[in-house]
């Protein structure tokens, strides 16, 4: 069996059955309704078709970046059916497997590369939003493409033959920011850090490449920053969505920092988590704040009020916020716990695969720290992206889909460490 697999080698052929699986999954799970986040993205697409992104002040709406609405724009302009657009997700996720494979094969054996790529192909937590018009699938694809371009850009000893990958990496990183604005902080932190380190190591080709990649990324999303500045007068303003921090800062016992929806909705939006008395508790704890917030005109002022209350909550009860961060890590890895929530079978789907991910993280941390100076520069670069992202995500209300987006990077890390430390000897496989 192993000889037959190894004789093919071409990842496009090796993983083609998964493309068919994903297409069938999308067709089976597809819904014509634009529920949840889908309606918001389509609303921004409608705005773009009318010639603007956000309504003018004071009715500013910058809930998310324009990356995904821009992706959807040509399909909407050409009136292409939604089902066809959703089916593209199947192709994007299939390509993410290819880029994981192509990244790993540069540094690990074919066997290890195939096994880890197969793990990613079977990582069903990533299927969660595949049949919907949401940002998760395209972000996963962009992360995998970024990883591949980074490995190729830093794989060259100089700039010869590396320029196309440097430019590609910078543009893709910038577009990731436009799709998931949280990555803007990662670009900023890494850009400042790489410039400082480059000043001390002026002869380092790698730091020079890193700075160029990050500058291209910053340049890619900077027009959006100019646009938000023109609307808000605020520098480096990315999003008017601040309720994730508000819910994360909840100081009340029995509330674990998970997002619970707008209290302006009637009945209170608890999704599938409702238990007797949950709405009453949430209304008692938060209705007054929401009433005050929604008296304000425009998302900008409302966002400022959310932030102000959240910061005040954190100052008053910092240990409760720290507790919520711990619970948040549980939700990121295991989809548990949720406030006022009944037990959900969905947690059983998240636990096995993410348990493996967490185990490998713990196993790989020690050799990574010990041999940090000997690690590939591209691996260090990618690890900074993944762990800064997870660090920021842990401070805001998050779920398992936040972890899923950087699993390709984590798999690349595992493969590299396994290749350097463990010899697989599987005979007659």
PDB file of N, CA, C and O in Angstrom, residues 227-255:
ATOM      1  N   UNK A 227      -9.107  54.710   4.714  1.00  0.00           N
ATOM      2  CA  UNK A 227     -10.559  54.805   4.583  1.00  0.00           C
ATOM      3  C   UNK A 227     -11.216  54.907   5.957  1.00  0.00           C
ATOM      4  O   UNK A 227     -12.090  55.771   6.172  1.00  0.00           O
ATOM      5  N   UNK A 228     -10.813  54.051   6.907  1.00  0.00           N
ATOM      6  CA  UNK A 228     -11.413  54.106   8.239  1.00  0.00           C
ATOM      7  C   UNK A 228     -11.065  55.409   8.953  1.00  0.00           C
ATOM      8  O   UNK A 228     -11.881  55.943   9.706  1.00  0.00           O
ATOM      9  N   UNK A 229      -9.876  55.946   8.672  1.00  0.00           N
ATOM     10  CA  UNK A 229      -9.494  57.235   9.266  1.00  0.00           C
ATOM     11  C   UNK A 229     -10.389  58.358   8.742  1.00  0.00           C
ATOM     12  O   UNK A 229     -10.797  59.251   9.498  1.00  0.00           O
ATOM     13  N   UNK A 230     -10.694  58.282   7.447  1.00  0.00           N
ATOM     14  CA  UNK A 230     -11.562  59.310   6.861  1.00  0.00           C
ATOM     15  C   UNK A 230     -12.955  59.290   7.463  1.00  0.00           C
ATOM     16  O   UNK A 230     -13.639  60.321   7.508  1.00  0.00           O
ATOM     17  N   UNK A 231     -13.383  58.133   7.934  1.00  0.00           N
ATOM     18  CA  UNK A 231     -14.717  58.003   8.535  1.00  0.00           C
ATOM     19  C   UNK A 231     -14.717  58.315  10.024  1.00  0.00           C
ATOM     20  O   UNK A 231     -15.669  58.896  10.548  1.00  0.00           O
ATOM     21  N   UNK A 232     -13.658  57.892  10.713  1.00  0.00           N
ATOM     22  CA  UNK A 232     -13.665  57.944  12.180  1.00  0.00           C
ATOM     23  C   UNK A 232     -12.723  58.985  12.778  1.00  0.00           C
ATOM     24  O   UNK A 232     -12.890  59.372  13.939  1.00  0.00           O
ATOM     25  N   UNK A 233     -11.699  59.397  11.996  1.00  0.00           N
ATOM     26  CA  UNK A 233     -10.681  60.291  12.543  1.00  0.00           C
ATOM     27  C   UNK A 233      -9.723  59.575  13.468  1.00  0.00           C
ATOM     28  O   UNK A 233      -8.923  60.211  14.165  1.00  0.00           O
ATOM     29  N   UNK A 234      -9.793  58.247  13.490  1.00  0.00           N
ATOM     30  CA  UNK A 234      -8.941  57.453  14.372  1.00  0.00           C
ATOM     31  C   UNK A 234      -7.857  56.746  13.557  1.00  0.00           C
ATOM     32  O   UNK A 234      -8.133  56.173  12.502  1.00  0.00           O
ATOM     33  N   UNK A 235      -6.622  56.759  14.090  1.00  0.00           N
ATOM     34  CA  UNK A 235      -5.490  56.102  13.437  1.00  0.00           C
ATOM     35  C   UNK A 235      -5.520  54.606  13.748  1.00  0.00           C
ATOM     36  O   UNK A 235      -5.807  54.194  14.877  1.00  0.00           O
ATOM     37  N   UNK A 236      -5.240  53.795  12.734  1.00  0.00           N
ATOM     38  CA  UNK A 236      -5.178  52.338  12.855  1.00  0.00           C
ATOM     39  C   UNK A 236      -6.492  51.786  13.406  1.00  0.00           C
ATOM     40  O   UNK A 236      -6.534  50.907  14.251  1.00  0.00           O
ATOM     41  N   UNK A 237      -7.594  52.320  12.891  1.00  0.00           N
ATOM     42  CA  UNK A 237      -8.917  51.838  13.293  1.00  0.00           C
ATOM     43  C   UNK A 237      -9.322  50.717  12.349  1.00  0.00           C
ATOM     44  O   UNK A 237      -9.328  50.889  11.129  1.00  0.00           O
ATOM     45  N   UNK A 238      -9.656  49.554  12.903  1.00  0.00           N
ATOM     46  CA  UNK A 238      -9.876  48.364  12.085  1.00  0.00           C
ATOM     47  C   UNK A 238     -11.310  47.879  12.079  1.00  0.00           C
ATOM     48  O   UNK A 238     -11.806  47.402  11.053  1.00  0.00           O
ATOM     49  N   UNK A 239     -11.994  47.968  13.213  1.00  0.00           N
ATOM     50  CA  UNK A 239     -13.324  47.388  13.291  1.00  0.00           C
ATOM     51  C   UNK A 239     -14.144  48.078  14.369  1.00  0.00           C
ATOM     52  O   UNK A 239     -13.604  48.512  15.396  1.00  0.00           O
ATOM     53  N   UNK A 240     -15.442  48.166  14.111  1.00  0.00           N
ATOM     54  CA  UNK A 240     -16.346  48.759  15.102  1.00  0.00           C
ATOM     55  C   UNK A 240     -16.992  47.696  15.973  1.00  0.00           C
ATOM     56  O   UNK A 240     -17.918  47.982  16.732  1.00  0.00           O
ATOM     57  N   UNK A 241     -16.503  46.461  15.865  1.00  0.00           N
ATOM     58  CA  UNK A 241     -17.056  45.364  16.672  1.00  0.00           C
ATOM     59  C   UNK A 241     -16.253  45.228  17.960  1.00  0.00           C
ATOM     60  O   UNK A 241     -15.116  44.774  17.947  1.00  0.00           O
ATOM     61  N   UNK A 242     -16.840  45.643  19.060  1.00  0.00           N
ATOM     62  CA  UNK A 242     -16.149  45.568  20.353  1.00  0.00           C
ATOM     63  C   UNK A 242     -16.909  44.730  21.371  1.00  0.00           C
ATOM     64  O   UNK A 242     -16.502  44.633  22.528  1.00  0.00           O
ATOM     65  N   UNK A 243     -18.038  44.143  20.957  1.00  0.00           N
ATOM     66  CA  UNK A 243     -18.820  43.389  21.931  1.00  0.00           C
ATOM     67  C   UNK A 243     -18.127  42.097  22.347  1.00  0.00           C
ATOM     68  O   UNK A 243     -18.436  41.538  23.396  1.00  0.00           O
ATOM     69  N   UNK A 244     -17.157  41.600  21.539  1.00  0.00           N
ATOM     70  CA  UNK A 244     -16.416  40.396  21.933  1.00  0.00           C
ATOM     71  C   UNK A 244     -15.611  40.647  23.202  1.00  0.00           C
ATOM     72  O   UNK A 244     -15.518  39.785  24.079  1.00  0.00           O
ATOM     73  N   UNK A 245     -15.025  41.836  23.325  1.00  0.00           N
ATOM     74  CA  UNK A 245     -14.291  42.186  24.545  1.00  0.00           C
ATOM     75  C   UNK A 245     -15.271  42.429  25.693  1.00  0.00           C
ATOM     76  O   UNK A 245     -14.992  42.066  26.841  1.00  0.00           O
ATOM     77  N   UNK A 246     -16.422  43.024  25.361  1.00  0.00           N
ATOM     78  CA  UNK A 246     -17.422  43.269  26.405  1.00  0.00           C
ATOM     79  C   UNK A 246     -17.841  41.960  27.065  1.00  0.00           C
ATOM     80  O   UNK A 246     -17.835  41.837  28.292  1.00  0.00           O
ATOM     81  N   UNK A 247     -18.216  40.961  26.257  1.00  0.00           N
ATOM     82  CA  UNK A 247     -18.665  39.693  26.824  1.00  0.00           C
ATOM     83  C   UNK A 247     -17.532  38.966  27.532  1.00  0.00           C
ATOM     84  O   UNK A 247     -17.735  38.314  28.550  1.00  0.00           O
ATOM     85  N   UNK A 248     -16.320  39.126  27.006  1.00  0.00           N
ATOM     86  CA  UNK A 248     -15.168  38.472  27.619  1.00  0.00           C
ATOM     87  C   UNK A 248     -14.891  39.045  29.014  1.00  0.00           C
ATOM     88  O   UNK A 248     -14.373  38.348  29.889  1.00  0.00           O
ATOM     89  N   UNK A 249     -15.249  40.287  29.214  1.00  0.00           N
ATOM     90  CA  UNK A 249     -14.955  40.943  30.494  1.00  0.00           C
ATOM     91  C   UNK A 249     -16.061  40.752  31.529  1.00  0.00           C
ATOM     92  O   UNK A 249     -15.975  41.334  32.621  1.00  0.00           O
ATOM     93  N   UNK A 250     -17.070  39.950  31.197  1.00  0.00           N
ATOM     94  CA  UNK A 250     -18.215  39.805  32.106  1.00  0.00           C
ATOM     95  C   UNK A 250     -17.758  39.459  33.530  1.00  0.00           C
ATOM     96  O   UNK A 250     -17.070  38.464  33.758  1.00  0.00           O
ATOM     97  N   UNK A 251     -18.142  40.274  34.518  1.00  0.00           N
ATOM     98  CA  UNK A 251     -17.660  40.055  35.895  1.00  0.00           C
ATOM     99  C   UNK A 251     -18.556  39.143  36.723  1.00  0.00           C
ATOM    100  O   UNK A 251     -18.274  38.923  37.904  1.00  0.00           O
ATOM    101  N   UNK A 252     -19.600  38.609  36.109  1.00  0.00           N
ATOM    102  CA  UNK A 252     -20.611  37.879  36.878  1.00  0.00           C
ATOM    103  C   UNK A 252     -20.269  36.402  36.995  1.00  0.00           C
ATOM    104  O   UNK A 252     -19.814  35.775  36.034  1.00  0.00           O
ATOM    105  N   UNK A 253     -20.518  35.849  38.174  1.00  0.00           N
ATOM    106  CA  UNK A 253     -20.327  34.416  38.392  1.00  0.00           C
ATOM    107  C   UNK A 253     -21.316  33.636  37.517  1.00  0.00           C
ATOM    108  O   UNK A 253     -22.472  34.037  37.355  1.00  0.00           O
ATOM    109  N   UNK A 254     -20.858  32.539  36.976  1.00  0.00           N
ATOM    110  CA  UNK A 254     -21.702  31.748  36.093  1.00  0.00           C
ATOM    111  C   UNK A 254     -21.620  32.169  34.646  1.00  0.00           C
ATOM    112  O   UNK A 254     -22.221  31.530  33.777  1.00  0.00           O
ATOM    113  N   UNK A 255     -20.887  33.257  34.358  1.00  0.00           N
ATOM    114  CA  UNK A 255     -20.660  33.690  32.976  1.00  0.00           C
ATOM    115  C   UNK A 255     -19.169  33.550  32.684  1.00  0.00           C
ATOM    116  O   UNK A 255     -18.334  34.018  33.459  1.00  0.00           O
TER     117      UNK A 255
END
